[in-house]
PDB file of C-alpha atoms in Angstrom:
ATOM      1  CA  UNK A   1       0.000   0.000   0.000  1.00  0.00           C
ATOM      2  CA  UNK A   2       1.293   3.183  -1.247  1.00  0.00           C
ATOM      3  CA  UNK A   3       0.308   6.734   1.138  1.00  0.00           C
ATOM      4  CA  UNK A   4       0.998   9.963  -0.233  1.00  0.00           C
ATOM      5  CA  UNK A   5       1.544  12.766   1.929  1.00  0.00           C
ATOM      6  CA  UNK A   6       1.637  16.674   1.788  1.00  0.00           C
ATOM      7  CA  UNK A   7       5.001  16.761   2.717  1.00  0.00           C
ATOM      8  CA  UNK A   8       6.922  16.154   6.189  1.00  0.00           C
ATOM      9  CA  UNK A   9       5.791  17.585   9.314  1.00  0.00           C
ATOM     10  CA  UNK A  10       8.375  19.140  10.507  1.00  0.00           C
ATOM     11  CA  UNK A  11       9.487  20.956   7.058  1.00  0.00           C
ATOM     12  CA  UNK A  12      11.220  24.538   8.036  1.00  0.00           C
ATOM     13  CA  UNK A  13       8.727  27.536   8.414  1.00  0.00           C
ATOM     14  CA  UNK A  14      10.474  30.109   6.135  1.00  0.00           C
ATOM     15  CA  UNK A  15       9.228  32.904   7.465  1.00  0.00           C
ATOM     16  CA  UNK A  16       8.524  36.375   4.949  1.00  0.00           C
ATOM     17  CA  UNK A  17      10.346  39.381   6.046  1.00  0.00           C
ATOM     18  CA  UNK A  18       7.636  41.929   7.113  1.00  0.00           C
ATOM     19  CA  UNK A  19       7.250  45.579   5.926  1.00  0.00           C
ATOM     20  CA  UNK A  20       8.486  47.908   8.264  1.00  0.00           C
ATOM     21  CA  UNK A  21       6.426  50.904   6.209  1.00  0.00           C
ATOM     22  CA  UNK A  22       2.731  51.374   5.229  1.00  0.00           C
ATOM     23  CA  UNK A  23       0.980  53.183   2.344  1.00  0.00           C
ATOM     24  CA  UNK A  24       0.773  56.433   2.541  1.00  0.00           C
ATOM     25  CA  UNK A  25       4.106  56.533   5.049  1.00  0.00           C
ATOM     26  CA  UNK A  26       6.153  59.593   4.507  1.00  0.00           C
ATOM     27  CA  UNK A  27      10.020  58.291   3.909  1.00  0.00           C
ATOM     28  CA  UNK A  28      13.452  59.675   3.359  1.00  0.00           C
ATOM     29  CA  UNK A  29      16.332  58.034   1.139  1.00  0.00           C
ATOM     30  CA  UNK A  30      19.087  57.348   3.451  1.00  0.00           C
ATOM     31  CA  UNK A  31      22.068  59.236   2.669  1.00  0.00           C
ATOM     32  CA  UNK A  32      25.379  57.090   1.476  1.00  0.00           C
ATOM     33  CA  UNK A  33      28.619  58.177   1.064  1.00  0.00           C
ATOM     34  CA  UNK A  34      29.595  59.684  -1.627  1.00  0.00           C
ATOM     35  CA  UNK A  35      26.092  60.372  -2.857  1.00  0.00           C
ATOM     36  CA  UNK A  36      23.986  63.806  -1.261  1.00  0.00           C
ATOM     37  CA  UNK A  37      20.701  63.352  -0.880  1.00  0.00           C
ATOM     38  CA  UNK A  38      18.575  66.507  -0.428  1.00  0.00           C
ATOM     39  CA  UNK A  39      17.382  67.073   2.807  1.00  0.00           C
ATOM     40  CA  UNK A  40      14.039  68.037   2.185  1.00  0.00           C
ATOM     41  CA  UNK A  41      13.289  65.318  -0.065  1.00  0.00           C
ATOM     42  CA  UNK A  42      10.542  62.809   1.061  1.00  0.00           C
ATOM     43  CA  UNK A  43       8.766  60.758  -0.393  1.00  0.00           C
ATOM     44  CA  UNK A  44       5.765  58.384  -0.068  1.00  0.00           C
ATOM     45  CA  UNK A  45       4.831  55.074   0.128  1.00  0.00           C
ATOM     46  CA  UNK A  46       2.983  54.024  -2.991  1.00  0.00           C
ATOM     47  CA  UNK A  47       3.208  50.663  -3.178  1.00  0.00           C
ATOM     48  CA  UNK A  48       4.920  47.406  -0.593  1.00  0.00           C
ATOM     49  CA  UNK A  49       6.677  44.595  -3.083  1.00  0.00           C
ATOM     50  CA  UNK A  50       8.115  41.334  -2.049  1.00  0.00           C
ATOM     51  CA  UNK A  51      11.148  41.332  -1.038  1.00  0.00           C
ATOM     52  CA  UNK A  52      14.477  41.514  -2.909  1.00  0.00           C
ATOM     53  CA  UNK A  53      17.730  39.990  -1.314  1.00  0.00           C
ATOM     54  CA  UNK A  54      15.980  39.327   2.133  1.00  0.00           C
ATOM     55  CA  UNK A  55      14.968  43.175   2.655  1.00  0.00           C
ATOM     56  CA  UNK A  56      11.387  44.322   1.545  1.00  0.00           C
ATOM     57  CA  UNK A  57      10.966  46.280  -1.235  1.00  0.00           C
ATOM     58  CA  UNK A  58       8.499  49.909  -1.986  1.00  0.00           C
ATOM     59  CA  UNK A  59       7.549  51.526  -4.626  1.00  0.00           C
ATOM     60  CA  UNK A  60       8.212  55.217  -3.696  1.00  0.00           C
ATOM     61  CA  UNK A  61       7.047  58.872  -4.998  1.00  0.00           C
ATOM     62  CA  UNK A  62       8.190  62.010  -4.204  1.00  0.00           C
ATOM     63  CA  UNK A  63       5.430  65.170  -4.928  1.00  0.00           C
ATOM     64  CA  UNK A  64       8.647  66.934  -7.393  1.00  0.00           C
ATOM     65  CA  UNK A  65       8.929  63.771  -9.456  1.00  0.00           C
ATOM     66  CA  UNK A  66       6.676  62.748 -12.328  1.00  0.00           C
ATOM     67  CA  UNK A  67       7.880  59.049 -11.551  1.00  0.00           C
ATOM     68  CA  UNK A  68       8.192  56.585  -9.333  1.00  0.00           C
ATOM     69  CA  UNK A  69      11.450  54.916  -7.968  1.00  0.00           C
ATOM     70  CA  UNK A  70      11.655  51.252  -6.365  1.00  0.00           C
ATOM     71  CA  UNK A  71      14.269  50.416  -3.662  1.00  0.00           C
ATOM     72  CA  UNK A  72      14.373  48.235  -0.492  1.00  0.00           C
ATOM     73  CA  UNK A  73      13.711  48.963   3.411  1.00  0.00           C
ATOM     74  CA  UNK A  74      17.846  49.133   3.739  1.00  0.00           C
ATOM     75  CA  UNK A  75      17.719  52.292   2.401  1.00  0.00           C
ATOM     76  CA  UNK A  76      14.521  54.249   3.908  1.00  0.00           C
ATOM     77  CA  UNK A  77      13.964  55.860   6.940  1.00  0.00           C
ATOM     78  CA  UNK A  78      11.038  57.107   7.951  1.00  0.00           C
ATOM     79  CA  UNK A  79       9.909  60.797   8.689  1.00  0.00           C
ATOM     80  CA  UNK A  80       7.884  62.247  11.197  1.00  0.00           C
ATOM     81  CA  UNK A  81       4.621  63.747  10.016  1.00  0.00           C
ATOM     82  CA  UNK A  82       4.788  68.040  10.118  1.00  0.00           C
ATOM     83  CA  UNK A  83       1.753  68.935  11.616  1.00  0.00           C
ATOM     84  CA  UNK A  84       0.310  71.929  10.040  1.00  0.00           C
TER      85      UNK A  84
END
């Protein structure tokens, strides 16, 4: 007698990284070395993607740019809201 199973019981858990950002969420680019990033410049979250190289990805727009730019949660940082 042949029994097929689903697969073995105690088969890792691979667990997906979790978004540290929401929609909506106002972000900066981290600054690097080497690179200047302006200051001012935020940006907001448009979009969570899965993630690339362990570290969750976003889709990302800032209200200057006619585009939007894709990077991973390495190199955001969030911003406090300005209350007006």
């Amino acid at each position: 007698m042949i029994r097929f199973t689903k697969g073995p019981a105690s088969a890792p858990r691979v667990e997906k990284p979790s978004h540290r950002f929401t929609v909506g969420q106002m972000v900066r680019i981290k600054s690097r070395i080497g690179i200047a990033v302006k200051d001012a410049e935020t940006f907001h979250v448009k979009a969570t993607l899965p993630a690339k190289d362990g570290s969750p990805q976003y889709r990302i727009r800032s209200d200057r740019e006619n585009h939007e730019r894709v990077t991973t949660e390495d190199n955001l940082e969030g911003v406090e809201a300005i209350a007006e």
